[in-house]
JSON list of C-alpha atoms in Angstrom, two decimals:
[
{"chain": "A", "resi": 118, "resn": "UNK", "atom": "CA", "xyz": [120.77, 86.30, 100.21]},
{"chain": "A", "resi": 119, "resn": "UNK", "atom": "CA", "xyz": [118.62, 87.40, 97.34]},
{"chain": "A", "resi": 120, "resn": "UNK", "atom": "CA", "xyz": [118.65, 90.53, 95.99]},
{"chain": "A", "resi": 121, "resn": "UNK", "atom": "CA", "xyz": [116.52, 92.29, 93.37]},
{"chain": "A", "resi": 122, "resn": "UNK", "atom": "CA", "xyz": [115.30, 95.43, 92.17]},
{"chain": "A", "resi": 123, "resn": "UNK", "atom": "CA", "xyz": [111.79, 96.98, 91.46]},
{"chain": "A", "resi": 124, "resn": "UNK", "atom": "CA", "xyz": [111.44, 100.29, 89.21]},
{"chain": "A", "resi": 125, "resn": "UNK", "atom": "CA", "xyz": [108.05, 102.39, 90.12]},
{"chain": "A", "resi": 126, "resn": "UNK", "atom": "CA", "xyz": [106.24, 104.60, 87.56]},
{"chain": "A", "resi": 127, "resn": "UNK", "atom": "CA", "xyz": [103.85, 106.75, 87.76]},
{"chain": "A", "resi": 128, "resn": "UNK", "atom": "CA", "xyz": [101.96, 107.95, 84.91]},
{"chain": "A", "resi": 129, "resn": "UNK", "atom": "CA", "xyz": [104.85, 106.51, 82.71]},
{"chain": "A", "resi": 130, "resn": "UNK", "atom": "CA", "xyz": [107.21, 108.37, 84.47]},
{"chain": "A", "resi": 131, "resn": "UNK", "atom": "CA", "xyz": [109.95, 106.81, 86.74]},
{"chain": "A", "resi": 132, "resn": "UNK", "atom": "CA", "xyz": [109.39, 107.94, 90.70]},
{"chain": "A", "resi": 133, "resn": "UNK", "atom": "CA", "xyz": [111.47, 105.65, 92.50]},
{"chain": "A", "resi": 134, "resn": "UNK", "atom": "CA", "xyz": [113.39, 102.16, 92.75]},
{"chain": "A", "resi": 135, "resn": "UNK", "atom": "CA", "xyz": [112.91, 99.38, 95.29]},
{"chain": "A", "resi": 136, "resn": "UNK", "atom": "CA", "xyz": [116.56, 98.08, 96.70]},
{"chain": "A", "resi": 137, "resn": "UNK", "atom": "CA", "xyz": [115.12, 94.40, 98.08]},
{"chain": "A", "resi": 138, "resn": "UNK", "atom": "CA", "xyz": [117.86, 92.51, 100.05]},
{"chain": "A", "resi": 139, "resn": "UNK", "atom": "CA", "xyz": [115.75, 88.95, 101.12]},
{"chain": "A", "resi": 140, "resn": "UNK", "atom": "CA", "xyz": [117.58, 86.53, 103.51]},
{"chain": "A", "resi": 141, "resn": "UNK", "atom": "CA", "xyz": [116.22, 82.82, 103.04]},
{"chain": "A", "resi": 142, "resn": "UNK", "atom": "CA", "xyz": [116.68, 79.79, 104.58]},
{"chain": "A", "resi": 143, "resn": "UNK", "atom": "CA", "xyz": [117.96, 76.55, 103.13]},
{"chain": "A", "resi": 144, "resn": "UNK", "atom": "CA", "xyz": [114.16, 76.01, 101.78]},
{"chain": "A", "resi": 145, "resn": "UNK", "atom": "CA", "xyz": [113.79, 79.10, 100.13]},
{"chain": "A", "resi": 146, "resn": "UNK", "atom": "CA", "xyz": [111.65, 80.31, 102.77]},
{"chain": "A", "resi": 147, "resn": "UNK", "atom": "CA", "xyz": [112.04, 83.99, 103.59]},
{"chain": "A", "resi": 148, "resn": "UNK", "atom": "CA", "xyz": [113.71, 85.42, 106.75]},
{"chain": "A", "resi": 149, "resn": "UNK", "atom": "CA", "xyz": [113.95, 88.96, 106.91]},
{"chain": "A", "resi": 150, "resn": "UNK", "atom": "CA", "xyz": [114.25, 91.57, 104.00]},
{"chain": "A", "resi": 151, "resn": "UNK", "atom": "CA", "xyz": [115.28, 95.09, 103.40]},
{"chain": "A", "resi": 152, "resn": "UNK", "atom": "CA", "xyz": [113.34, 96.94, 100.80]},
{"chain": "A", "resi": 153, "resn": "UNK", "atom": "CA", "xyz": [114.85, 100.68, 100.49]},
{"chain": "A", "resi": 154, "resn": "UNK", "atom": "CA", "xyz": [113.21, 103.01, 97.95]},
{"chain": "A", "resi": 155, "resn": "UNK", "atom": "CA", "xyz": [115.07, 105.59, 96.23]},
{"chain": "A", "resi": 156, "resn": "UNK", "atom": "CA", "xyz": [114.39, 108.29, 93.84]},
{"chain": "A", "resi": 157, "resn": "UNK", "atom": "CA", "xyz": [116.47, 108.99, 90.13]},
{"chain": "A", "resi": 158, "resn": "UNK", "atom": "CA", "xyz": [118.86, 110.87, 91.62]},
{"chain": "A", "resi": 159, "resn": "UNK", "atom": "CA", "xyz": [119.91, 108.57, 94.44]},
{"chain": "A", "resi": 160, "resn": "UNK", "atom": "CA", "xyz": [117.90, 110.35, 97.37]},
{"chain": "A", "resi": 161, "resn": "UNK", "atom": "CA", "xyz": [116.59, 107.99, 99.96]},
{"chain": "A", "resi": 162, "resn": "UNK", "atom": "CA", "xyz": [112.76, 107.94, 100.68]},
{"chain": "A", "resi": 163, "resn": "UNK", "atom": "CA", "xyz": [111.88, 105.45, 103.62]},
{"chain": "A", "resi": 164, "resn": "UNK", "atom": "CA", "xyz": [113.51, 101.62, 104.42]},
{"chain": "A", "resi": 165, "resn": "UNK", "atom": "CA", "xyz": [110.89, 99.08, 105.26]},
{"chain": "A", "resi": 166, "resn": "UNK", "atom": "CA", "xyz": [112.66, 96.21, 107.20]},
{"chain": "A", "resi": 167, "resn": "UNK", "atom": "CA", "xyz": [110.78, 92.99, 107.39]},
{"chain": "A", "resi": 168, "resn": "UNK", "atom": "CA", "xyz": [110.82, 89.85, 109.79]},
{"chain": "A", "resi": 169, "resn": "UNK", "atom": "CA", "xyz": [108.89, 86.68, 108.27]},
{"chain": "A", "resi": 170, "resn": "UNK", "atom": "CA", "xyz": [109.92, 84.54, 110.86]},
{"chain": "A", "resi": 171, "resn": "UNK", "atom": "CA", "xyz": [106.34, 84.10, 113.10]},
{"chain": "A", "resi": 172, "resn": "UNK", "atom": "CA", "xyz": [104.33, 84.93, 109.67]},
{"chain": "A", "resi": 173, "resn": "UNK", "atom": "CA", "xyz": [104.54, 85.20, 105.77]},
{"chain": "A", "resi": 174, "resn": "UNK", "atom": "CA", "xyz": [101.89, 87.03, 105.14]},
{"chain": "A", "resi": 175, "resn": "UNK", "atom": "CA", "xyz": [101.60, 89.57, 108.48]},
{"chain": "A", "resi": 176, "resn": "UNK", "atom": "CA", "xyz": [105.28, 89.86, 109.34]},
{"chain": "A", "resi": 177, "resn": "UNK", "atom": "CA", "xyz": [106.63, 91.88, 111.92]},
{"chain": "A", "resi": 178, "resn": "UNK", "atom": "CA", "xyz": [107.88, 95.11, 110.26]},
{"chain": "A", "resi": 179, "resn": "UNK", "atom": "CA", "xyz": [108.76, 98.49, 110.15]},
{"chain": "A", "resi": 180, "resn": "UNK", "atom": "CA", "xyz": [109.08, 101.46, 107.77]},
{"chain": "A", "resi": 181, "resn": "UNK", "atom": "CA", "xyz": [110.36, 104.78, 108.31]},
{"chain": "A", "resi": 182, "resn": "UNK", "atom": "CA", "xyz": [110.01, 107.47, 105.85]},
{"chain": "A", "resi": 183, "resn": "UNK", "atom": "CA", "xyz": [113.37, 108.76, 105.65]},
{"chain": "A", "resi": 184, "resn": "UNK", "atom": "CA", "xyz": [112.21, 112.82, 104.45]},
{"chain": "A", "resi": 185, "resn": "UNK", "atom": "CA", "xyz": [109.47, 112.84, 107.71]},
{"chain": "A", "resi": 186, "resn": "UNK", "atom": "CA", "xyz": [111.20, 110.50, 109.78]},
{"chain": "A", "resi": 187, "resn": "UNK", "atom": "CA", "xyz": [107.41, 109.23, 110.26]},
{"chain": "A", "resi": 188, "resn": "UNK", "atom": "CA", "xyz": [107.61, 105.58, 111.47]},
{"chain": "A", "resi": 189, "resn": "UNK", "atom": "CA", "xyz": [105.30, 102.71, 111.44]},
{"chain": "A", "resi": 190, "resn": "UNK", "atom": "CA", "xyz": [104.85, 99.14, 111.09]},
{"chain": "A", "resi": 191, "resn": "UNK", "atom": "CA", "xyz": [103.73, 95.89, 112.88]},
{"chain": "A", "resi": 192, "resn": "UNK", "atom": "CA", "xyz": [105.04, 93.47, 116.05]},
{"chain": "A", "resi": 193, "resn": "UNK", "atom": "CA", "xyz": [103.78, 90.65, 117.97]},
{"chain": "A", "resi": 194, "resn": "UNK", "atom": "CA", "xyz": [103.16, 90.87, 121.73]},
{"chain": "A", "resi": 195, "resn": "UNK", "atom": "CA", "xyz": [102.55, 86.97, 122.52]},
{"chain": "A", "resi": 196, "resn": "UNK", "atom": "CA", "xyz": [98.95, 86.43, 120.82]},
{"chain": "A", "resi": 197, "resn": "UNK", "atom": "CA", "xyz": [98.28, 90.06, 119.90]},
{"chain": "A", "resi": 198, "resn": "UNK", "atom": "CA", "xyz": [99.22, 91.86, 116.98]},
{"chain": "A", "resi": 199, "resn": "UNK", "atom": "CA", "xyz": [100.08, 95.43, 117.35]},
{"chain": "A", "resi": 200, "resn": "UNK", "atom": "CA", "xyz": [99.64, 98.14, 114.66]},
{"chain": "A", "resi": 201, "resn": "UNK", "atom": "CA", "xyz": [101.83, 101.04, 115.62]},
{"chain": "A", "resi": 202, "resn": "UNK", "atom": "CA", "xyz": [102.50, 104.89, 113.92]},
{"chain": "A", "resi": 203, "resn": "UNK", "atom": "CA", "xyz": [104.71, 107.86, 115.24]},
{"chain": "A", "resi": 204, "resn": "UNK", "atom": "CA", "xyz": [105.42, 110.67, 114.37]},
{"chain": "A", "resi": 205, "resn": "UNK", "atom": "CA", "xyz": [108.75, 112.45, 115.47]},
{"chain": "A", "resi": 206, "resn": "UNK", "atom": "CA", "xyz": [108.53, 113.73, 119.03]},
{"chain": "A", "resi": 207, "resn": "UNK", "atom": "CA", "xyz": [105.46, 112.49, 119.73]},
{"chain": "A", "resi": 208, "resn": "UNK", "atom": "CA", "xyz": [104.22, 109.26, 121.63]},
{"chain": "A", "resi": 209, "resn": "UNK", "atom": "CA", "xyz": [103.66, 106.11, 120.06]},
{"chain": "A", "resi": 210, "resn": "UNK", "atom": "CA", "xyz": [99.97, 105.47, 118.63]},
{"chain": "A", "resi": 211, "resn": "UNK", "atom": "CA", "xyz": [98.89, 101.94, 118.98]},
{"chain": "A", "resi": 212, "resn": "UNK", "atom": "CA", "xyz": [96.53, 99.57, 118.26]},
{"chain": "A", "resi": 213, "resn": "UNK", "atom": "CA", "xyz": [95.76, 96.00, 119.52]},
{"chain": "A", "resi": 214, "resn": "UNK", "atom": "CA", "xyz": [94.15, 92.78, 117.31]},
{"chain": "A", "resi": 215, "resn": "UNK", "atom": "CA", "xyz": [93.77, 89.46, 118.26]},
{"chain": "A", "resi": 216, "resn": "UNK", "atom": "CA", "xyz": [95.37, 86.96, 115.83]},
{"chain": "A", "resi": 217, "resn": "UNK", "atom": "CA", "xyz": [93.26, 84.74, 113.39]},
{"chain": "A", "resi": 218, "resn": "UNK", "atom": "CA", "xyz": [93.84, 81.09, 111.35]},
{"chain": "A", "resi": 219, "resn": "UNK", "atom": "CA", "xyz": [94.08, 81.83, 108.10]},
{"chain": "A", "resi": 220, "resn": "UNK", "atom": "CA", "xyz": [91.00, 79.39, 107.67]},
{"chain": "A", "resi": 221, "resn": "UNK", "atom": "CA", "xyz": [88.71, 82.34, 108.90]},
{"chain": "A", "resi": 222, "resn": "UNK", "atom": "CA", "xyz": [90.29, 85.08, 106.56]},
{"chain": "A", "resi": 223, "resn": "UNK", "atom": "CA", "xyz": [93.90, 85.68, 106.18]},
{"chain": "A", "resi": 224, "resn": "UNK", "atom": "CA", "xyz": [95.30, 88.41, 107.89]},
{"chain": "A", "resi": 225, "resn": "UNK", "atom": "CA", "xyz": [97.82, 90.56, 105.48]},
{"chain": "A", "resi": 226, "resn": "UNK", "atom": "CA", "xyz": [99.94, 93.30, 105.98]},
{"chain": "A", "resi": 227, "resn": "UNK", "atom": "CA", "xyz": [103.58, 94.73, 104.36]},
{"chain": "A", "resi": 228, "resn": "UNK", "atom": "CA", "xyz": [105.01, 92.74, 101.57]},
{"chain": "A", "resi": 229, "resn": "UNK", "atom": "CA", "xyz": [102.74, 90.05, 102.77]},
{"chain": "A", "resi": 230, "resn": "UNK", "atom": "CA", "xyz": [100.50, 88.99, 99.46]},
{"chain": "A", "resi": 231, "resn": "UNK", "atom": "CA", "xyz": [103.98, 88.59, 97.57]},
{"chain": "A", "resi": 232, "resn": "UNK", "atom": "CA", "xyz": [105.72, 85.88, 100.29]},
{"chain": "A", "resi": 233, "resn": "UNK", "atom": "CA", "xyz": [102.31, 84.31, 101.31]},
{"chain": "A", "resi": 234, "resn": "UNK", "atom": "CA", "xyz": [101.82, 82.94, 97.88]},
{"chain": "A", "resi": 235, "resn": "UNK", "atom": "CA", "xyz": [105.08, 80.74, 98.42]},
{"chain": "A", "resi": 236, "resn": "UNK", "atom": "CA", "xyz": [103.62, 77.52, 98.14]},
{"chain": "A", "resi": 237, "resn": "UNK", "atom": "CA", "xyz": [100.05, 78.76, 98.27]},
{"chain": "A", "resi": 238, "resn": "UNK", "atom": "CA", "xyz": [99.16, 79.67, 94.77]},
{"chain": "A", "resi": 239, "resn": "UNK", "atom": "CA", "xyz": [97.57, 76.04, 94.42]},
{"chain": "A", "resi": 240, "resn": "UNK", "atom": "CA", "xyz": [95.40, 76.82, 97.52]},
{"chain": "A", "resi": 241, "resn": "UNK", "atom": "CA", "xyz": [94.30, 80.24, 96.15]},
{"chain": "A", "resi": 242, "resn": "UNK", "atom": "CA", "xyz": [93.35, 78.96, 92.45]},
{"chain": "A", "resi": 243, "resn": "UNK", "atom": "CA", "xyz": [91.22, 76.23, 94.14]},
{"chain": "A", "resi": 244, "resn": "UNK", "atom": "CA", "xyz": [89.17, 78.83, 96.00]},
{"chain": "A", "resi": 245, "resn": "UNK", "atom": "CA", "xyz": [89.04, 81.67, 93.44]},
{"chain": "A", "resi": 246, "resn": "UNK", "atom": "CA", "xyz": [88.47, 84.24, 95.82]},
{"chain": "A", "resi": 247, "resn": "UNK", "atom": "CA", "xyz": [90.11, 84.27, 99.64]},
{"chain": "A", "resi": 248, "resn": "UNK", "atom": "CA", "xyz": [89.01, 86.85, 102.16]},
{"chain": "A", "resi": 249, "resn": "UNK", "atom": "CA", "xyz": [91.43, 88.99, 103.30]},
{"chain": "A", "resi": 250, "resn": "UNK", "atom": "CA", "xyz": [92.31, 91.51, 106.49]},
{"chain": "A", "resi": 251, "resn": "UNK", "atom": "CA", "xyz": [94.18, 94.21, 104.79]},
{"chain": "A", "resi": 252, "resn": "UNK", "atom": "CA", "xyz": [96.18, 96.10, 108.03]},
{"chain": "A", "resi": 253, "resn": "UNK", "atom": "CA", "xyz": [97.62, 99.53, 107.21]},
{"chain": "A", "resi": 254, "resn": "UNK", "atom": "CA", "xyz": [99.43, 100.44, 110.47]},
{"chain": "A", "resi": 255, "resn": "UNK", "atom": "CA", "xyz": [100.19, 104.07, 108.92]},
{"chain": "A", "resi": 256, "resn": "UNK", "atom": "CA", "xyz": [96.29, 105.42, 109.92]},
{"chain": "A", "resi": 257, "resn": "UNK", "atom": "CA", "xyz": [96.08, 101.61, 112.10]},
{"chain": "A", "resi": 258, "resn": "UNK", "atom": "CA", "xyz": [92.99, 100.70, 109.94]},
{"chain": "A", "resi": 259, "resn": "UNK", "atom": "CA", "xyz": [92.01, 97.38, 108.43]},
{"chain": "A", "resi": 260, "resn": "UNK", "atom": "CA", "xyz": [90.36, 96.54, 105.76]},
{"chain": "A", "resi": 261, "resn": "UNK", "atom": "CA", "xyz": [88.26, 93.90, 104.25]},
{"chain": "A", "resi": 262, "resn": "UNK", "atom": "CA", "xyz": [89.76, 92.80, 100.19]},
{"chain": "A", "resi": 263, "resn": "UNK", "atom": "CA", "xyz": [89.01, 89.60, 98.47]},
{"chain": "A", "resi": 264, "resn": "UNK", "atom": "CA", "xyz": [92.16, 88.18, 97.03]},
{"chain": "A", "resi": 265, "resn": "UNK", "atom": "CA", "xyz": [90.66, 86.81, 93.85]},
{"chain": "A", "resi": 266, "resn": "UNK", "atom": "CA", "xyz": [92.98, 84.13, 91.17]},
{"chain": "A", "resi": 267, "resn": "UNK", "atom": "CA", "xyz": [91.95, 85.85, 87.61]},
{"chain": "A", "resi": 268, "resn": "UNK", "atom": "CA", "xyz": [94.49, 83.21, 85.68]},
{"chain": "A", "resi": 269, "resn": "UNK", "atom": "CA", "xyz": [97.61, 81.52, 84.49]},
{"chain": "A", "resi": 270, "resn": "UNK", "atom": "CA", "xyz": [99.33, 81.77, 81.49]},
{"chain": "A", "resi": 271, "resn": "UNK", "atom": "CA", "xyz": [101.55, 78.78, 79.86]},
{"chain": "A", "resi": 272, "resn": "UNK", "atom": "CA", "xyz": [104.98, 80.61, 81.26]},
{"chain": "A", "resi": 273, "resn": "UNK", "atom": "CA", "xyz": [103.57, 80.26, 84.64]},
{"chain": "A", "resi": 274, "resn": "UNK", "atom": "CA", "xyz": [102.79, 84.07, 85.43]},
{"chain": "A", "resi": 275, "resn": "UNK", "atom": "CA", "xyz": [99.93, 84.05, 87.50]},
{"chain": "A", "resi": 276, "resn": "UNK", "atom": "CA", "xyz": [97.41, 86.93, 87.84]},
{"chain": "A", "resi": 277, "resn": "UNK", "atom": "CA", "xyz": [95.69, 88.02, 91.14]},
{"chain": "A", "resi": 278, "resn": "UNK", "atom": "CA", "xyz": [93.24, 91.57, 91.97]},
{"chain": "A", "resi": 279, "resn": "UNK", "atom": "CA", "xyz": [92.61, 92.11, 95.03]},
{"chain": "A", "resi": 280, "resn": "UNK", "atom": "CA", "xyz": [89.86, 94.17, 95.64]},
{"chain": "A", "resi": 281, "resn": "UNK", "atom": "CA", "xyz": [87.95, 95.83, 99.10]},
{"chain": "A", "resi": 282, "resn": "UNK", "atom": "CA", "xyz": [84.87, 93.39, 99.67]},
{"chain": "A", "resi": 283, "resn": "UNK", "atom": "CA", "xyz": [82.31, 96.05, 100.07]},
{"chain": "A", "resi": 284, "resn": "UNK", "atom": "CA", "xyz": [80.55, 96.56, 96.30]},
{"chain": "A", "resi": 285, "resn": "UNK", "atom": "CA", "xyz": [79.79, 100.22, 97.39]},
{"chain": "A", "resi": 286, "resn": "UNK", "atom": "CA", "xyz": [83.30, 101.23, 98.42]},
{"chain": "A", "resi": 287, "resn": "UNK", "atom": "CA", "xyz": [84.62, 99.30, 95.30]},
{"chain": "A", "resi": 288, "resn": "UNK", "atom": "CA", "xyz": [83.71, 102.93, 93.31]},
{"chain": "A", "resi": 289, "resn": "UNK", "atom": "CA", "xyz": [85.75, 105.27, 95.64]},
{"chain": "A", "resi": 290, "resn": "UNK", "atom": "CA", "xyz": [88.63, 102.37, 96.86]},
{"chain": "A", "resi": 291, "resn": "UNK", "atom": "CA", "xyz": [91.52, 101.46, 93.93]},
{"chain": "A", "resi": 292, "resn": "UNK", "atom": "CA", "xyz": [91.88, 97.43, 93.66]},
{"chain": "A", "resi": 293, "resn": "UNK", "atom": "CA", "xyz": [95.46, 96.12, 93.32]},
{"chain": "A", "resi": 294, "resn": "UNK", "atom": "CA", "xyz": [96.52, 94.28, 90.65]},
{"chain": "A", "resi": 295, "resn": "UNK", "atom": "CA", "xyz": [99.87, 91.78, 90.39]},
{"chain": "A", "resi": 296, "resn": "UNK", "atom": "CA", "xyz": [101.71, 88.78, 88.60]},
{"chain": "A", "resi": 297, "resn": "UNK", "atom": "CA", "xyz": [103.15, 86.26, 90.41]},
{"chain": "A", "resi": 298, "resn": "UNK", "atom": "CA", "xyz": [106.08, 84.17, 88.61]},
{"chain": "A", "resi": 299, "resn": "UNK", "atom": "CA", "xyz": [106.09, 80.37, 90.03]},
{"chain": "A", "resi": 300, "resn": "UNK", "atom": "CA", "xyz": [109.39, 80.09, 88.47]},
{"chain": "A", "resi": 301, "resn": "UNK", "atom": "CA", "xyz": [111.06, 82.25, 90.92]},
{"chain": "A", "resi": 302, "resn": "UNK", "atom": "CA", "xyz": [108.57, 82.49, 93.66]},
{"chain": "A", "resi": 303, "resn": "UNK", "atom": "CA", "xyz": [107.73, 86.26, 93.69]},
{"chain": "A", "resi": 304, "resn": "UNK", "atom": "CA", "xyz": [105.75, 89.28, 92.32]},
{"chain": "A", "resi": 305, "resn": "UNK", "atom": "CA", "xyz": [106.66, 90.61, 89.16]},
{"chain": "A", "resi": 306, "resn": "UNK", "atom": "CA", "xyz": [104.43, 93.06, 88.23]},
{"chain": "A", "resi": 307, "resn": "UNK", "atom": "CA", "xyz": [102.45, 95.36, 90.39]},
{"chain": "A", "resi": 308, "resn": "UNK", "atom": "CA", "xyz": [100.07, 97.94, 89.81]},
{"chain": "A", "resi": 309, "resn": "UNK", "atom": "CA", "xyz": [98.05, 100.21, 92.44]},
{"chain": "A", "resi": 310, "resn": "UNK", "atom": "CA", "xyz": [98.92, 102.42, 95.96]},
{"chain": "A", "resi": 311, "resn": "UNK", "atom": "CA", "xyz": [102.33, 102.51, 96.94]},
{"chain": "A", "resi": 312, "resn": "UNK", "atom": "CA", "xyz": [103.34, 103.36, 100.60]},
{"chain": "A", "resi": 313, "resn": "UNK", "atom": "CA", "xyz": [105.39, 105.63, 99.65]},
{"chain": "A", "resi": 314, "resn": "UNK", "atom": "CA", "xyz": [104.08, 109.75, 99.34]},
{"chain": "A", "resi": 315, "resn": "UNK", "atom": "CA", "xyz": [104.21, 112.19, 96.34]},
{"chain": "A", "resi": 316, "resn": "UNK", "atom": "CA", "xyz": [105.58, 115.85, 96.89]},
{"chain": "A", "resi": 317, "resn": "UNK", "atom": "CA", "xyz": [101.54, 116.62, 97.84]},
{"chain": "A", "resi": 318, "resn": "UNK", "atom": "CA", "xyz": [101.68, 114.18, 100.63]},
{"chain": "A", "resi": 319, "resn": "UNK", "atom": "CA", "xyz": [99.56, 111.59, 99.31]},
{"chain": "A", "resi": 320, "resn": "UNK", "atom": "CA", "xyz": [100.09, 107.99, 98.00]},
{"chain": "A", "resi": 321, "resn": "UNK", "atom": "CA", "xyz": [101.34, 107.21, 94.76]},
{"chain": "A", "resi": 322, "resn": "UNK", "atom": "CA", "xyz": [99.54, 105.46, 92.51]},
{"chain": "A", "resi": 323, "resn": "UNK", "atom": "CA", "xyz": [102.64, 103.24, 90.69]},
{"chain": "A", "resi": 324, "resn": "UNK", "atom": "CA", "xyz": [102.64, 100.25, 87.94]},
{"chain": "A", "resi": 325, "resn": "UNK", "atom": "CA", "xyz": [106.24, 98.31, 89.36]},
{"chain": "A", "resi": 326, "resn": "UNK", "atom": "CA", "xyz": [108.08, 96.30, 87.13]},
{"chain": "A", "resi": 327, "resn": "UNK", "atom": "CA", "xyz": [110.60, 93.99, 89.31]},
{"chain": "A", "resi": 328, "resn": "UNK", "atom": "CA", "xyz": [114.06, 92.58, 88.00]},
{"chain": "A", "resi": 329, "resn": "UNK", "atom": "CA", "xyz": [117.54, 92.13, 88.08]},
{"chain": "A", "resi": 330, "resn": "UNK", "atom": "CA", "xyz": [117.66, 89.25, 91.13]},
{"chain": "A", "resi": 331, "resn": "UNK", "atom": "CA", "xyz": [121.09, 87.71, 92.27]},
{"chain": "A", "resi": 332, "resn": "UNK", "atom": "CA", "xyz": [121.32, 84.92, 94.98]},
{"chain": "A", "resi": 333, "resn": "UNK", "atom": "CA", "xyz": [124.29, 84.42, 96.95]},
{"chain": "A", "resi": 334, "resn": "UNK", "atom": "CA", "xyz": [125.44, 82.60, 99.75]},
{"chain": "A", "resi": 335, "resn": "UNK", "atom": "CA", "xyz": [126.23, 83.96, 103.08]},
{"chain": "A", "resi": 336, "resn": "UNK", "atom": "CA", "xyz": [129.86, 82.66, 104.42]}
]
């Protein structure tokens, strides 16, 4: 069990803390994770719970926002991958997608960019640039980015954008940026839309700083 913290800003000022709780396997791979977010003053916002068992990068994986009580999230139903949304006391929106190799253009979705890039950062800075399926179950869109290597500095930090492929769109769409630390196989710095909502209903727009990880073992 690994267990770490990320603190959300935005516009310098602190919104919110990520609670992650990872399970792992004896290889380090990831299992299933808990991320709760949480304001200053201890009020819950949502809990996004994760399975990385059938994928890394497009886990199966819900989040509920704890205020609405709005859920949505991804599952698998055999070779289909189902985007799903509901609101409370109303019937479940869905959408189906077939699933794709990576080799055509890597389907992403949740907390996928930061556990795909275990043991793939080599792969990525050979390409430069790797098409990617963005799916955002919350409207059930997708999206087209390019997940593009920018560099690595002598401590091992890597830097990724990731940015929607369409040039025109690039002036009204915000790109991601993050840091990935080899040393401890996650991202450590993170700046762009966060899933979780201001008090005006609309995404925040956060720089998160991540820290404060503990592993123990489960008896």
């Amino acid at each position: 069990m690994e267990t770490f913290r990320g603190e959300a800003r935005e516009k310098g000022v602190h919104v919110y803390t990520e609670m992650h709780e990872v399970t792992k396997d004896s290889t380090g791979r990831p299992l299933e994770a808990v991320t709760t977010y949480v304001t200053p003053q201890g009020t819950t916002l949502g809990v996004l719970r994760s399975d990385f068992r059938n994928s890394l990068n497009l886990p199966d994986h819900v989040f509920e926002d704890a205020q609405s009580k709005v859920k949505y999230g991804i599952r698998r139903r055999g070779t289909r991958i189902e985007m799903f949304n509901q609101q409370p006391g109303k019937p479940e929106n869905t959408r189906e997608l077939e699933a794709a190799g990576d080799a055509e253009r890597l389907q992403v979705g949740c907390q996928g960019f930061n556990y795909y890039l275990f043991g793939n950062v080599d792969k990525i800075k050979a390409r430069r640039v790797l098409p990617v399926l963005f799916m955002i179950p919350g409207d059930l869109s997708t999206y087209k980015f390019e997940l593009q290597y920018v560099r690595e500095d002598p401590d091992r930090i890597v830097d990724f954008t990731v940015a929607i492929e369409n040039r025109f769109l690039r002036l009204f769409v915000h790109r991601l940026e993050f840091r990935y630390d080899r040393r401890i196989n996650r991202i450590v710095w993170y700046k762009g839309l966060s899933n979780i909502k201001n008090d005006r209903g609309r995404l925040m727009d956060v720089v998160i700083e991540r820290s404060e990880e503990h592993t123990s073992e489960l008896q």
